[in-house]
Coordinates of C-alpha atoms in Angstrom, one line a residue:
Chain R
X2 CA 1.2 17.3 -33.8
X3 CA -2.4 18.0 -32.6
X4 CA -3.3 16.4 -29.5
X5 CA -6.6 15.2 -28.3
X6 CA -9.4 17.8 -28.7
X7 CA -12.9 18.0 -27.0
X8 CA -15.9 20.1 -27.7
X9 CA -17.5 21.9 -26.2
X10 CA -15.1 23.0 -23.4
X11 CA -18.1 23.9 -21.2
X12 CA -21.7 22.8 -21.3
X13 CA -24.5 24.1 -19.2
X14 CA -27.9 22.3 -19.4
X15 CA -31.1 21.8 -17.6
X16 CA -32.0 18.6 -15.9
X17 CA -33.8 16.3 -18.2
X18 CA -32.1 17.5 -21.3
X19 CA -30.0 15.4 -23.9
X20 CA -26.3 16.4 -24.4
X21 CA -23.5 15.2 -26.8
X22 CA -20.0 15.5 -26.0
X23 CA -17.4 15.1 -28.7
X24 CA -13.8 14.0 -28.8
X25 CA -11.2 14.0 -31.6
X26 CA -8.4 11.6 -30.8
X27 CA -4.9 11.9 -32.0
X28 CA -4.7 10.9 -35.7
X29 CA -3.9 7.3 -36.0
X30 CA -4.7 6.1 -32.5
X31 CA -6.9 3.3 -32.6
X32 CA -7.9 3.0 -28.7
X33 CA -10.1 5.8 -27.3
X34 CA -11.2 6.0 -23.7
X35 CA -13.7 8.2 -21.9
X36 CA -13.4 9.1 -18.3
X37 CA -15.5 11.3 -15.8
X38 CA -14.0 13.3 -13.2
X39 CA -16.0 14.7 -10.2
X40 CA -14.9 17.7 -8.0
X41 CA -12.1 16.6 -5.8
X42 CA -11.9 13.2 -7.4
X43 CA -9.5 11.3 -9.9
X44 CA -10.9 10.4 -13.3
X45 CA -13.1 7.2 -13.5
X46 CA -13.2 5.0 -16.4
X47 CA -16.4 5.1 -18.4
X48 CA -16.0 3.3 -21.7
X49 CA -13.1 2.0 -24.2
X50 CA -13.3 1.8 -27.9
X51 CA -10.9 -0.1 -30.1
X52 CA -11.5 1.1 -33.6
X53 CA -15.4 1.4 -34.2
X54 CA -16.5 -1.0 -31.4
X55 CA -17.1 -0.4 -27.8
X56 CA -14.7 -3.0 -26.4
X57 CA -15.4 -2.4 -22.8
X58 CA -18.4 -0.3 -21.4
X59 CA -18.3 -1.6 -17.9
X60 CA -17.9 1.9 -16.6
X61 CA -20.9 3.6 -17.9
X62 CA -23.1 4.4 -14.8
X63 CA -26.5 3.5 -16.3
X64 CA -28.3 3.3 -19.7
X65 CA -28.8 7.0 -20.0
X66 CA -25.2 7.1 -21.0
X67 CA -24.2 5.9 -24.5
X68 CA -21.1 6.4 -26.8
X69 CA -20.3 5.8 -30.5
X70 CA -17.3 5.9 -32.6
X71 CA -18.8 5.2 -36.1
X72 CA -15.6 5.7 -38.2
X73 CA -13.0 4.8 -35.7
X74 CA -11.9 8.3 -35.1
X75 CA -14.1 11.0 -33.5
X76 CA -16.2 9.6 -30.7
X77 CA -19.4 11.1 -29.2
X78 CA -20.6 10.6 -25.5
X79 CA -24.4 10.9 -25.3
X80 CA -26.2 11.5 -22.2
X81 CA -29.9 11.3 -22.1
X82 CA -32.3 12.8 -19.4
X83 CA -29.5 14.5 -17.7
X84 CA -29.5 14.6 -13.8
X85 CA -27.7 17.0 -11.5
X86 CA -25.4 14.2 -10.4
X87 CA -24.1 14.0 -14.1
X88 CA -22.3 17.4 -13.5
X89 CA -18.5 16.6 -13.9
X90 CA -15.6 17.0 -16.3
X91 CA -15.7 14.4 -19.0
X92 CA -12.3 13.5 -20.3
X93 CA -11.4 11.8 -23.5
X94 CA -8.1 9.9 -23.9
X95 CA -6.5 8.1 -26.8
X96 CA -3.7 5.7 -27.3
X97 CA -1.8 4.2 -30.4
X98 CA -3.2 0.8 -29.0
X99 CA -4.6 -0.6 -25.9
X100 CA -2.1 -0.5 -23.1
X101 CA 0.0 2.2 -24.5
X102 CA 0.5 5.8 -23.1
X103 CA -2.8 7.5 -22.9
X104 CA -2.9 11.1 -23.9
X105 CA -5.8 13.1 -22.6
X106 CA -7.9 16.0 -23.9
X107 CA -8.7 19.2 -21.8
X108 CA -12.1 17.7 -21.1
X109 CA -15.8 19.0 -21.2
X110 CA -17.1 20.6 -18.1
X111 CA -20.8 19.6 -17.9
X112 CA -23.0 21.5 -15.5
X113 CA -26.6 20.2 -15.0
X114 CA -28.9 22.8 -13.5
Chain J
X7 CA -15.5 1.3 -8.3
X8 CA -12.1 0.4 -7.3
X9 CA -9.8 3.3 -6.4
X10 CA -6.3 3.9 -5.2
X11 CA -5.5 5.4 -1.7
X12 CA -3.3 8.5 -2.4
X13 CA -1.7 10.6 0.3
X14 CA -1.4 13.2 1.3
X15 CA -4.5 14.9 0.0
X16 CA -2.7 18.4 -0.2
X17 CA 0.6 19.9 0.5
X18 CA 1.7 23.4 1.0
X19 CA 5.5 23.9 0.6
X20 CA 8.2 26.5 0.3
X21 CA 9.9 26.8 -3.1
X22 CA 13.1 24.7 -3.1
X23 CA 11.8 22.0 -0.7
X24 CA 11.5 18.4 -1.6
X25 CA 8.1 16.8 -1.9
X26 CA 7.0 13.1 -1.5
X27 CA 3.7 11.5 -2.1
X28 CA 2.5 8.0 -2.3
X29 CA -0.2 5.7 -3.4
X30 CA -1.5 2.2 -2.2
X31 CA -4.0 -0.3 -3.6
X32 CA -5.4 -3.4 -2.3
X33 CA -5.0 -5.0 -5.8
X34 CA -1.9 -5.5 -7.7
X35 CA -1.1 -3.6 -10.8
X36 CA 1.6 -4.5 -13.5
X37 CA 2.1 -0.8 -14.4
X38 CA 1.8 2.2 -12.3
X39 CA 1.7 5.8 -13.7
X40 CA 1.9 9.3 -12.3
X41 CA 0.0 12.2 -13.9
X42 CA 0.0 16.1 -13.4
X43 CA -3.2 18.0 -14.0
X44 CA -3.4 21.7 -14.1
X45 CA -6.5 23.7 -14.0
X46 CA -8.8 23.4 -17.0
X47 CA -6.6 20.7 -18.6
X48 CA -6.5 17.0 -18.9
X49 CA -3.9 14.9 -17.1
X50 CA -0.5 14.8 -18.5
X51 CA 1.8 11.8 -18.0
X52 CA 5.0 12.4 -15.9
X53 CA 6.3 8.9 -15.4
X54 CA 5.5 5.2 -16.1
X55 CA 6.6 2.2 -14.1
X56 CA 6.5 -1.3 -15.4
X57 CA 8.4 -3.6 -13.1
X58 CA 8.2 -4.2 -9.3
X59 CA 10.9 -2.4 -7.6
X60 CA 11.7 -0.2 -10.6
X61 CA 12.9 3.3 -9.7
X62 CA 12.7 5.8 -12.5
X63 CA 13.6 9.5 -12.8
X64 CA 12.5 12.3 -15.1
X65 CA 14.3 15.4 -14.3
X66 CA 13.6 16.4 -10.7
X67 CA 10.9 13.7 -10.5
X68 CA 11.6 10.1 -9.1
X69 CA 9.2 7.5 -8.9
X70 CA 9.3 3.9 -7.5
X71 CA 7.0 0.7 -8.3
X72 CA 6.6 -1.0 -4.9
X73 CA 8.0 -4.5 -4.5
X74 CA 4.6 -5.8 -3.7
X75 CA 3.0 -4.3 -6.9
X76 CA 0.5 -2.6 -4.6
X77 CA 2.0 0.7 -4.1
X78 CA 4.2 3.6 -5.6
X79 CA 5.7 6.9 -4.6
X80 CA 6.7 10.1 -6.2
X81 CA 9.2 12.4 -5.2
X82 CA 9.8 16.0 -6.6
X83 CA 13.1 17.5 -5.6
X84 CA 13.9 21.3 -5.3
X85 CA 10.3 22.3 -6.0
X86 CA 9.6 25.3 -8.2
X87 CA 6.3 27.4 -8.7
X88 CA 5.4 25.6 -11.8
X89 CA 5.1 22.3 -9.8
X90 CA 1.7 23.6 -8.8
X91 CA -1.0 21.4 -9.6
X92 CA -2.9 18.1 -8.7
X93 CA -0.7 14.9 -9.0
X94 CA -2.5 11.6 -9.7
X95 CA -1.2 8.2 -9.4
X96 CA -2.8 5.4 -11.7
X97 CA -2.9 1.7 -11.9
X98 CA -3.1 0.2 -15.4
X99 CA -5.6 -2.6 -15.3
X100 CA -4.9 -6.0 -16.8
X101 CA -6.8 -9.1 -17.8
X102 CA -10.3 -8.4 -19.4
X103 CA -10.0 -4.6 -18.5
X104 CA -6.5 -4.3 -19.9
X105 CA -5.7 -0.6 -20.6
X106 CA -8.2 1.0 -18.4
X107 CA -6.7 3.4 -15.7
X108 CA -7.7 3.4 -12.2
X109 CA -6.8 6.8 -10.6
X110 CA -6.2 8.0 -7.1
X111 CA -8.0 11.0 -5.7
X112 CA -4.8 13.2 -6.3
X113 CA -2.4 15.2 -4.3
X114 CA -2.9 19.1 -4.6
X115 CA 0.5 20.8 -4.4
X116 CA 0.9 24.4 -3.6
X117 CA 4.4 26.1 -3.7
X118 CA 5.1 29.4 -2.0
X119 CA 7.7 31.4 -3.7

């Protein structure tokens, strides 16, 4: 079956612009996670959704970052007033429920010039 | 944020050799996981460990969950060229952050045919 998909695969933007990154989880998975992976690092947790609600957003670095999952399926990570330090690969993962095996998408590589 | 200490950072080995990498933490985890990441892809789960002292195999891969619950190792036997990639250990958080993964910085494996 289909895995986790993320679009776009690459996004180049200018400092100060707004970007949206999309995640399509595995069908039926209620838990959805966003991670950020900087060059040479492991992924770092950003936010977790159970259904439509953000159950844990403790990993979001500041209030420029926001994510939604309005219908409990597709999620969008939104970054306002992008900074060069936001450049990274943004990974999405889903699991059937919290604590179960997380399946990762291929990521979106964000480059802020 | 919290991170796992993973070593070595990189390895260059000859095809057919065995490989060993490990991961330590200052915190206790109840679940340890090992992932492999290929370029342009998200991490893929290799082995999951759920009990202290547990030794689990998946083909040529063997991983152990340390008895203190603060460490784990991964062995790859008789390496082949397709083993090339970055290997990450991850601890699964419990309590209020249950389900969030904490990753190490990765071990980059290169295999010479």
